[in-house]
Amino acid sequence: NAGVTQTPKFRVLKTGQSMTLLCAQDMNHEYMYWYRQDPGMGLRLIHYSVGEGTTAKGEVPDGYNVSRLKKQNFLLGLESAAPSQTSVYFCASSWPSRDTDTQYFGPGTRLTVL
Amino acid sequence: QKEVEQDPGPLSVPEGAIVSLNCTYSNSAFQYFMWYRQYSRKGPELLMYTYSSGNKEDGRFTAQVDKSSKYISLFIRDSQPSDSATYLCAMKRVRGAGNKLTFGGGTRVLVKP
């Protein structure tokens, strides 16, 4: 099992450019999440999905869009990148259980917007 | 004001010492409390999970929750250099609800040999 994988690992964009981050999980998890991590801010939820074909806004959704066309994939899009979106992006997935509801995280994508 | 507050550190201790970490929170609706460990340039991984108030022990790790004070703690006994990482507390209101977690900012811990 690869767990949660993210593509790409690093990316540099110019202001106004667009890009898509791909998250894939092979654990058959129902829920998937996109977070951003900035120094001193912890992890902040951007968007999440509770199942194939569903998406919902998190804490900081502005400037991002998501799609969950297949259960194993969750895409995060930036239509017009801004320097404020320079961050490390983490994808996570979970399968709600009675005991832990553990979220499993990917290795992250480091994005710099110039 | 953030819902979950955590001292960013860094917290530097000698090998073998007890590491004490804590978080305070403002929302009394939080029921589930977690500690994640994050090594440099890696994704977080779940370390401890506690429901409501009380203590939970797992090897060298002990998690405590005091809901009356809105305060949670993580203790690491006999700390090792391999414990050097950033520790994030996280909490959740109810089961389901998309499993949304609210994270603290993380405390960086450095265990010196």
PDB file of C-alpha atoms in Angstrom:
ATOM      1  CA  ASN A   1       0.000   0.000   0.000  1.00  0.00           C
ATOM      2  CA  ALA A   2       1.311   3.399  -0.992  1.00  0.00           C
ATOM      3  CA  GLY A   3      -1.128   5.128   1.395  1.00  0.00           C
ATOM      4  CA  VAL A   4      -1.677   8.756   0.424  1.00  0.00           C
ATOM      5  CA  THR A   5       0.410  10.149  -2.425  1.00  0.00           C
ATOM      6  CA  GLN A   6       0.619  13.709  -3.711  1.00  0.00           C
ATOM      7  CA  THR A   7       1.759  15.067  -7.071  1.00  0.00           C
ATOM      8  CA  PRO A   8       3.845  17.157  -7.571  1.00  0.00           C
ATOM      9  CA  LYS A   9       6.210  17.405  -4.592  1.00  0.00           C
ATOM     10  CA  PHE A  10       7.412  20.913  -5.469  1.00  0.00           C
ATOM     11  CA  ARG A  11       6.171  23.645  -7.760  1.00  0.00           C
ATOM     12  CA  VAL A  12       6.989  27.279  -8.478  1.00  0.00           C
ATOM     13  CA  LEU A  13       4.315  29.426 -10.127  1.00  0.00           C
ATOM     14  CA  LYS A  14       4.119  32.996 -11.264  1.00  0.00           C
ATOM     15  CA  THR A  15       1.255  35.175 -10.073  1.00  0.00           C
ATOM     16  CA  GLY A  16      -1.827  34.513 -12.158  1.00  0.00           C
ATOM     17  CA  GLN A  17      -0.843  31.046 -13.331  1.00  0.00           C
ATOM     18  CA  SER A  18      -3.034  28.048 -12.657  1.00  0.00           C
ATOM     19  CA  MET A  19      -2.247  24.543 -11.494  1.00  0.00           C
ATOM     20  CA  THR A  20      -3.801  21.366 -10.134  1.00  0.00           C
ATOM     21  CA  LEU A  21      -2.516  19.308  -7.231  1.00  0.00           C
ATOM     22  CA  LEU A  22      -3.377  15.631  -7.291  1.00  0.00           C
ATOM     23  CA  CYS A  23      -3.991  13.469  -4.249  1.00  0.00           C
ATOM     24  CA  ALA A  24      -4.466   9.718  -4.495  1.00  0.00           C
ATOM     25  CA  GLN A  25      -5.199   7.147  -1.791  1.00  0.00           C
ATOM     26  CA  ASP A  26      -5.319   3.366  -2.037  1.00  0.00           C
ATOM     27  CA  MET A  27      -6.986   2.639   1.305  1.00  0.00           C
ATOM     28  CA  ASN A  28     -10.562   2.873   0.007  1.00  0.00           C
ATOM     29  CA  HIS A  29     -11.204   5.798   2.358  1.00  0.00           C
ATOM     30  CA  GLU A  30     -14.490   7.616   2.077  1.00  0.00           C
ATOM     31  CA  TYR A  31     -13.323  11.025   3.334  1.00  0.00           C
ATOM     32  CA  MET A  32     -10.570  13.161   1.835  1.00  0.00           C
ATOM     33  CA  TYR A  33      -9.185  16.585   2.806  1.00  0.00           C
ATOM     34  CA  TRP A  34      -6.929  19.352   1.584  1.00  0.00           C
ATOM     35  CA  TYR A  35      -4.989  21.422   4.138  1.00  0.00           C
ATOM     36  CA  ARG A  36      -2.435  24.169   3.905  1.00  0.00           C
ATOM     37  CA  GLN A  37       0.327  24.606   6.467  1.00  0.00           C
ATOM     38  CA  ASP A  38       1.978  27.955   7.118  1.00  0.00           C
ATOM     39  CA  PRO A  39       4.554  28.770   9.812  1.00  0.00           C
ATOM     40  CA  GLY A  40       2.905  29.144  13.210  1.00  0.00           C
ATOM     41  CA  MET A  41      -0.575  28.563  11.766  1.00  0.00           C
ATOM     42  CA  GLY A  42      -0.804  24.798  12.010  1.00  0.00           C
ATOM     43  CA  LEU A  43      -2.899  23.010   9.443  1.00  0.00           C
ATOM     44  CA  ARG A  44      -5.922  24.805   8.054  1.00  0.00           C
ATOM     45  CA  LEU A  45      -8.623  22.971   6.155  1.00  0.00           C
ATOM     46  CA  ILE A  46      -9.239  24.245   2.619  1.00  0.00           C
ATOM     47  CA  HIS A  47     -11.860  21.842   1.264  1.00  0.00           C
ATOM     48  CA  TYR A  48     -12.961  18.332   2.044  1.00  0.00           C
ATOM     49  CA  SER A  49     -15.066  15.521   0.589  1.00  0.00           C
ATOM     50  CA  VAL A  50     -17.225  12.939   2.340  1.00  0.00           C
ATOM     51  CA  GLY A  51     -17.572  10.740  -0.712  1.00  0.00           C
ATOM     52  CA  GLU A  52     -17.193  10.428  -4.460  1.00  0.00           C
ATOM     53  CA  GLY A  53     -18.842  13.352  -6.237  1.00  0.00           C
ATOM     54  CA  THR A  54     -19.148  15.494  -3.079  1.00  0.00           C
ATOM     55  CA  THR A  55     -17.115  18.478  -1.902  1.00  0.00           C
ATOM     56  CA  ALA A  56     -17.481  21.032   0.875  1.00  0.00           C
ATOM     57  CA  LYS A  57     -15.720  24.196   1.998  1.00  0.00           C
ATOM     58  CA  GLY A  58     -13.370  24.211   4.922  1.00  0.00           C
ATOM     59  CA  GLU A  59     -11.865  27.057   6.897  1.00  0.00           C
ATOM     60  CA  VAL A  60      -9.923  28.809   4.082  1.00  0.00           C
ATOM     61  CA  PRO A  61     -11.559  27.914   0.730  1.00  0.00           C
ATOM     62  CA  ASP A  62     -11.168  31.204  -1.169  1.00  0.00           C
ATOM     63  CA  GLY A  63      -9.005  30.974  -4.289  1.00  0.00           C
ATOM     64  CA  TYR A  64      -9.216  27.169  -4.469  1.00  0.00           C
ATOM     65  CA  ASN A  65     -11.498  24.669  -6.151  1.00  0.00           C
ATOM     66  CA  VAL A  66     -11.688  20.910  -5.740  1.00  0.00           C
ATOM     67  CA  SER A  67     -13.135  17.878  -7.452  1.00  0.00           C
ATOM     68  CA  ARG A  68     -13.679  14.269  -6.371  1.00  0.00           C
ATOM     69  CA  LEU A  69     -14.681  12.434  -9.541  1.00  0.00           C
ATOM     70  CA  LYS A  70     -13.239   9.134  -8.342  1.00  0.00           C
ATOM     71  CA  LYS A  71     -13.228   7.833  -4.792  1.00  0.00           C
ATOM     72  CA  GLN A  72      -9.462   7.426  -4.725  1.00  0.00           C
ATOM     73  CA  ASN A  73      -8.577  10.874  -6.096  1.00  0.00           C
ATOM     74  CA  PHE A  74      -9.057  14.396  -4.772  1.00  0.00           C
ATOM     75  CA  LEU A  75      -7.867  17.317  -6.900  1.00  0.00           C
ATOM     76  CA  LEU A  76      -7.075  20.828  -5.654  1.00  0.00           C
ATOM     77  CA  GLY A  77      -7.033  23.612  -8.221  1.00  0.00           C
ATOM     78  CA  LEU A  78      -5.664  27.134  -8.135  1.00  0.00           C
ATOM     79  CA  GLU A  79      -7.191  29.124 -10.985  1.00  0.00           C
ATOM     80  CA  SER A  80      -5.125  32.297 -10.586  1.00  0.00           C
ATOM     81  CA  ALA A  81      -2.272  31.843  -8.147  1.00  0.00           C
ATOM     82  CA  ALA A  82      -1.367  34.620  -5.696  1.00  0.00           C
ATOM     83  CA  PRO A  83       1.735  35.028  -3.492  1.00  0.00           C
ATOM     84  CA  SER A  84      -0.523  34.494  -0.434  1.00  0.00           C
ATOM     85  CA  GLN A  85      -1.004  30.921  -1.637  1.00  0.00           C
ATOM     86  CA  THR A  86       2.670  30.129  -1.107  1.00  0.00           C
ATOM     87  CA  SER A  87       2.453  27.274   1.372  1.00  0.00           C
ATOM     88  CA  VAL A  88       2.859  23.561   1.952  1.00  0.00           C
ATOM     89  CA  TYR A  89      -0.264  21.661   0.930  1.00  0.00           C
ATOM     90  CA  PHE A  90      -1.222  18.374   2.557  1.00  0.00           C
ATOM     91  CA  CYS A  91      -3.842  15.915   1.495  1.00  0.00           C
ATOM     92  CA  ALA A  92      -5.354  13.472   3.983  1.00  0.00           C
ATOM     93  CA  SER A  93      -7.904  10.697   3.948  1.00  0.00           C
ATOM     94  CA  SER A  94      -9.907   8.810   6.542  1.00  0.00           C
ATOM     95  CA  TRP A  95     -12.466   6.062   6.959  1.00  0.00           C
ATOM     96  CA  PRO A  96     -14.704   6.846   9.923  1.00  0.00           C
ATOM     97  CA  SER A  97     -14.583   4.050  12.452  1.00  0.00           C
ATOM     98  CA  ARG A  98     -16.126   3.662  15.877  1.00  0.00           C
ATOM     99  CA  ASP A  99     -12.827   4.255  17.626  1.00  0.00           C
ATOM    100  CA  THR A 100     -10.328   6.571  16.022  1.00  0.00           C
ATOM    101  CA  ASP A 101     -11.355   8.347  12.793  1.00  0.00           C
ATOM    102  CA  THR A 102      -7.653   8.597  12.003  1.00  0.00           C
ATOM    103  CA  GLN A 103      -6.649  10.927   9.193  1.00  0.00           C
ATOM    104  CA  TYR A 104      -3.720   9.700   7.093  1.00  0.00           C
ATOM    105  CA  PHE A 105      -1.605  12.405   5.511  1.00  0.00           C
ATOM    106  CA  GLY A 106       0.391  12.536   2.321  1.00  0.00           C
ATOM    107  CA  PRO A 107       3.981  13.859   2.130  1.00  0.00           C
ATOM    108  CA  GLY A 108       2.966  17.357   1.053  1.00  0.00           C
ATOM    109  CA  THR A 109       3.443  19.672  -1.933  1.00  0.00           C
ATOM    110  CA  ARG A 110       5.605  22.756  -1.502  1.00  0.00           C
ATOM    111  CA  LEU A 111       4.214  25.573  -3.607  1.00  0.00           C
ATOM    112  CA  THR A 112       5.880  28.924  -4.160  1.00  0.00           C
ATOM    113  CA  VAL A 113       4.044  31.698  -5.970  1.00  0.00           C
ATOM    114  CA  LEU A 114       6.283  34.513  -7.185  1.00  0.00           C
TER     115      LEU A 114
ATOM    116  CA  GLN B   1      -8.197  34.608  18.850  1.00  0.00           C
ATOM    117  CA  LYS B   2      -7.423  31.116  17.617  1.00  0.00           C
ATOM    118  CA  GLU B   3      -9.661  28.280  18.751  1.00  0.00           C
ATOM    119  CA  VAL B   4      -6.621  26.176  19.672  1.00  0.00           C
ATOM    120  CA  GLU B   5      -3.437  27.682  21.089  1.00  0.00           C
ATOM    121  CA  GLN B   6      -0.081  25.948  21.215  1.00  0.00           C
ATOM    122  CA  ASP B   7       3.344  27.303  22.142  1.00  0.00           C
ATOM    123  CA  PRO B   8       5.497  27.143  18.984  1.00  0.00           C
ATOM    124  CA  GLY B   9       8.735  26.449  20.867  1.00  0.00           C
ATOM    125  CA  PRO B  10      11.319  25.327  20.056  1.00  0.00           C
ATOM    126  CA  LEU B  11      11.532  23.145  23.138  1.00  0.00           C
ATOM    127  CA  SER B  12      15.035  21.788  23.601  1.00  0.00           C
ATOM    128  CA  VAL B  13      15.679  18.969  26.095  1.00  0.00           C
ATOM    129  CA  PRO B  14      18.544  16.536  26.795  1.00  0.00           C
ATOM    130  CA  GLU B  15      18.105  12.901  25.868  1.00  0.00           C
ATOM    131  CA  GLY B  16      16.280  10.977  28.591  1.00  0.00           C
ATOM    132  CA  ALA B  17      14.330  13.988  29.885  1.00  0.00           C
ATOM    133  CA  ILE B  18      10.549  14.227  30.034  1.00  0.00           C
ATOM    134  CA  VAL B  19       9.000  16.349  27.305  1.00  0.00           C
ATOM    135  CA  SER B  20       5.847  18.190  28.305  1.00  0.00           C
ATOM    136  CA  LEU B  21       3.600  19.678  25.626  1.00  0.00           C
ATOM    137  CA  ASN B  22       0.235  21.315  25.948  1.00  0.00           C
ATOM    138  CA  CYS B  23      -2.607  23.033  24.129  1.00  0.00           C
ATOM    139  CA  THR B  24      -5.443  25.215  25.301  1.00  0.00           C
ATOM    140  CA  TYR B  25      -8.710  25.630  23.482  1.00  0.00           C
ATOM    141  CA  SER B  26     -11.731  27.880  23.683  1.00  0.00           C
ATOM    142  CA  ASN B  27     -14.586  25.820  22.258  1.00  0.00           C
ATOM    143  CA  SER B  28     -16.203  23.541  24.855  1.00  0.00           C
ATOM    144  CA  ALA B  29     -17.840  21.550  22.046  1.00  0.00           C
ATOM    145  CA  PHE B  30     -14.579  19.724  21.302  1.00  0.00           C
ATOM    146  CA  GLN B  31     -14.940  16.100  22.356  1.00  0.00           C
ATOM    147  CA  TYR B  32     -12.130  14.250  20.596  1.00  0.00           C
ATOM    148  CA  PHE B  33      -8.483  15.147  21.111  1.00  0.00           C
ATOM    149  CA  MET B  34      -5.462  14.040  19.141  1.00  0.00           C
ATOM    150  CA  TRP B  35      -1.729  14.518  18.986  1.00  0.00           C
ATOM    151  CA  TYR B  36       0.044  14.299  15.646  1.00  0.00           C
ATOM    152  CA  ARG B  37       3.804  14.071  15.154  1.00  0.00           C
ATOM    153  CA  GLN B  38       5.380  15.671  12.091  1.00  0.00           C
ATOM    154  CA  TYR B  39       8.979  15.096  11.095  1.00  0.00           C
ATOM    155  CA  SER B  40      10.702  17.718   8.993  1.00  0.00           C
ATOM    156  CA  ARG B  41       9.404  17.803   5.411  1.00  0.00           C
ATOM    157  CA  LYS B  42       6.946  14.978   6.082  1.00  0.00           C
ATOM    158  CA  GLY B  43       3.201  14.722   6.592  1.00  0.00           C
ATOM    159  CA  PRO B  44       1.748  14.502  10.109  1.00  0.00           C
ATOM    160  CA  GLU B  45       1.046  11.088  11.607  1.00  0.00           C
ATOM    161  CA  LEU B  46      -1.362  10.281  14.415  1.00  0.00           C
ATOM    162  CA  LEU B  47       0.345   9.636  17.734  1.00  0.00           C
ATOM    163  CA  MET B  48      -2.404   9.613  20.354  1.00  0.00           C
ATOM    164  CA  TYR B  49      -6.199   9.807  20.343  1.00  0.00           C
ATOM    165  CA  THR B  50      -8.356  10.533  23.376  1.00  0.00           C
ATOM    166  CA  TYR B  51     -12.078  10.895  23.846  1.00  0.00           C
ATOM    167  CA  SER B  52     -13.316  13.360  26.483  1.00  0.00           C
ATOM    168  CA  SER B  53     -11.434  13.846  29.760  1.00  0.00           C
ATOM    169  CA  GLY B  54      -8.875  11.539  31.312  1.00  0.00           C
ATOM    170  CA  ASN B  55      -5.494   9.988  30.661  1.00  0.00           C
ATOM    171  CA  LYS B  56      -4.256   7.606  28.018  1.00  0.00           C
ATOM    172  CA  GLU B  57      -0.881   5.903  27.971  1.00  0.00           C
ATOM    173  CA  ASP B  58       0.913   4.260  25.069  1.00  0.00           C
ATOM    174  CA  GLY B  59       4.486   3.220  25.724  1.00  0.00           C
ATOM    175  CA  ARG B  60       6.525   6.325  26.490  1.00  0.00           C
ATOM    176  CA  PHE B  61       3.644   8.631  25.582  1.00  0.00           C
ATOM    177  CA  THR B  62       0.869   9.861  27.889  1.00  0.00           C
ATOM    178  CA  ALA B  63      -1.986  12.096  26.783  1.00  0.00           C
ATOM    179  CA  GLN B  64      -4.104  13.996  29.290  1.00  0.00           C
ATOM    180  CA  VAL B  65      -7.333  15.877  28.732  1.00  0.00           C
ATOM    181  CA  ASP B  66      -8.872  18.297  31.220  1.00  0.00           C
ATOM    182  CA  LYS B  67     -12.100  19.502  29.678  1.00  0.00           C
ATOM    183  CA  SER B  68     -13.013  21.641  32.678  1.00  0.00           C
ATOM    184  CA  SER B  69      -9.874  23.725  32.076  1.00  0.00           C
ATOM    185  CA  LYS B  70      -9.955  23.313  28.276  1.00  0.00           C
ATOM    186  CA  TYR B  71      -6.384  22.025  28.422  1.00  0.00           C
ATOM    187  CA  ILE B  72      -4.699  18.997  26.917  1.00  0.00           C
ATOM    188  CA  SER B  73      -1.171  17.683  27.434  1.00  0.00           C
ATOM    189  CA  LEU B  74       1.245  15.204  25.948  1.00  0.00           C
ATOM    190  CA  PHE B  75       4.157  13.795  27.932  1.00  0.00           C
ATOM    191  CA  ILE B  76       7.066  11.921  26.411  1.00  0.00           C
ATOM    192  CA  ARG B  77       9.131   9.928  28.903  1.00  0.00           C
ATOM    193  CA  ASP B  78      12.749   8.919  28.353  1.00  0.00           C
ATOM    194  CA  SER B  79      12.958  11.162  25.297  1.00  0.00           C
ATOM    195  CA  GLN B  80      15.148  10.076  22.386  1.00  0.00           C
ATOM    196  CA  PRO B  81      16.755  12.076  19.558  1.00  0.00           C
ATOM    197  CA  SER B  82      14.271  10.327  17.261  1.00  0.00           C
ATOM    198  CA  ASP B  83      11.479  12.189  19.108  1.00  0.00           C
ATOM    199  CA  SER B  84      12.756  15.445  17.601  1.00  0.00           C
ATOM    200  CA  ALA B  85       9.809  16.652  15.537  1.00  0.00           C
ATOM    201  CA  THR B  86       6.922  19.096  15.553  1.00  0.00           C
ATOM    202  CA  TYR B  87       3.962  17.989  17.653  1.00  0.00           C
ATOM    203  CA  LEU B  88       0.516  19.211  16.655  1.00  0.00           C
ATOM    204  CA  CYS B  89      -2.560  18.957  18.808  1.00  0.00           C
ATOM    205  CA  ALA B  90      -5.881  18.558  17.031  1.00  0.00           C
ATOM    206  CA  MET B  91      -9.467  18.342  18.156  1.00  0.00           C
ATOM    207  CA  LYS B  92     -12.882  17.574  16.783  1.00  0.00           C
ATOM    208  CA  ARG B  93     -16.416  18.457  17.795  1.00  0.00           C
ATOM    209  CA  VAL B  94     -18.468  15.366  17.044  1.00  0.00           C
ATOM    210  CA  ARG B  95     -18.153  12.112  15.220  1.00  0.00           C
ATOM    211  CA  GLY B  96     -18.930  12.399  11.550  1.00  0.00           C
ATOM    212  CA  ALA B  97     -19.395  16.016  10.419  1.00  0.00           C
ATOM    213  CA  GLY B  98     -16.752  15.236   7.821  1.00  0.00           C
ATOM    214  CA  ASN B  99     -14.247  14.425  10.568  1.00  0.00           C
ATOM    215  CA  LYS B 100     -13.100  18.025  10.458  1.00  0.00           C
ATOM    216  CA  LEU B 101     -10.154  18.697  12.728  1.00  0.00           C
ATOM    217  CA  THR B 102      -8.978  21.977  14.252  1.00  0.00           C
ATOM    218  CA  PHE B 103      -5.220  22.054  14.710  1.00  0.00           C
ATOM    219  CA  GLY B 104      -2.915  23.978  16.996  1.00  0.00           C
ATOM    220  CA  GLY B 105       0.092  25.692  15.448  1.00  0.00           C
ATOM    221  CA  GLY B 106       2.497  22.955  16.551  1.00  0.00           C
ATOM    222  CA  THR B 107       5.421  22.841  18.998  1.00  0.00           C
ATOM    223  CA  ARG B 108       8.871  22.054  17.672  1.00  0.00           C
ATOM    224  CA  VAL B 109      10.796  19.684  19.942  1.00  0.00           C
ATOM    225  CA  LEU B 110      14.529  19.056  19.806  1.00  0.00           C
ATOM    226  CA  VAL B 111      16.012  16.214  21.859  1.00  0.00           C
ATOM    227  CA  LYS B 112      19.787  16.580  22.142  1.00  0.00           C
ATOM    228  CA  PRO B 113      22.001  13.481  22.542  1.00  0.00           C
TER     229      PRO B 113
END
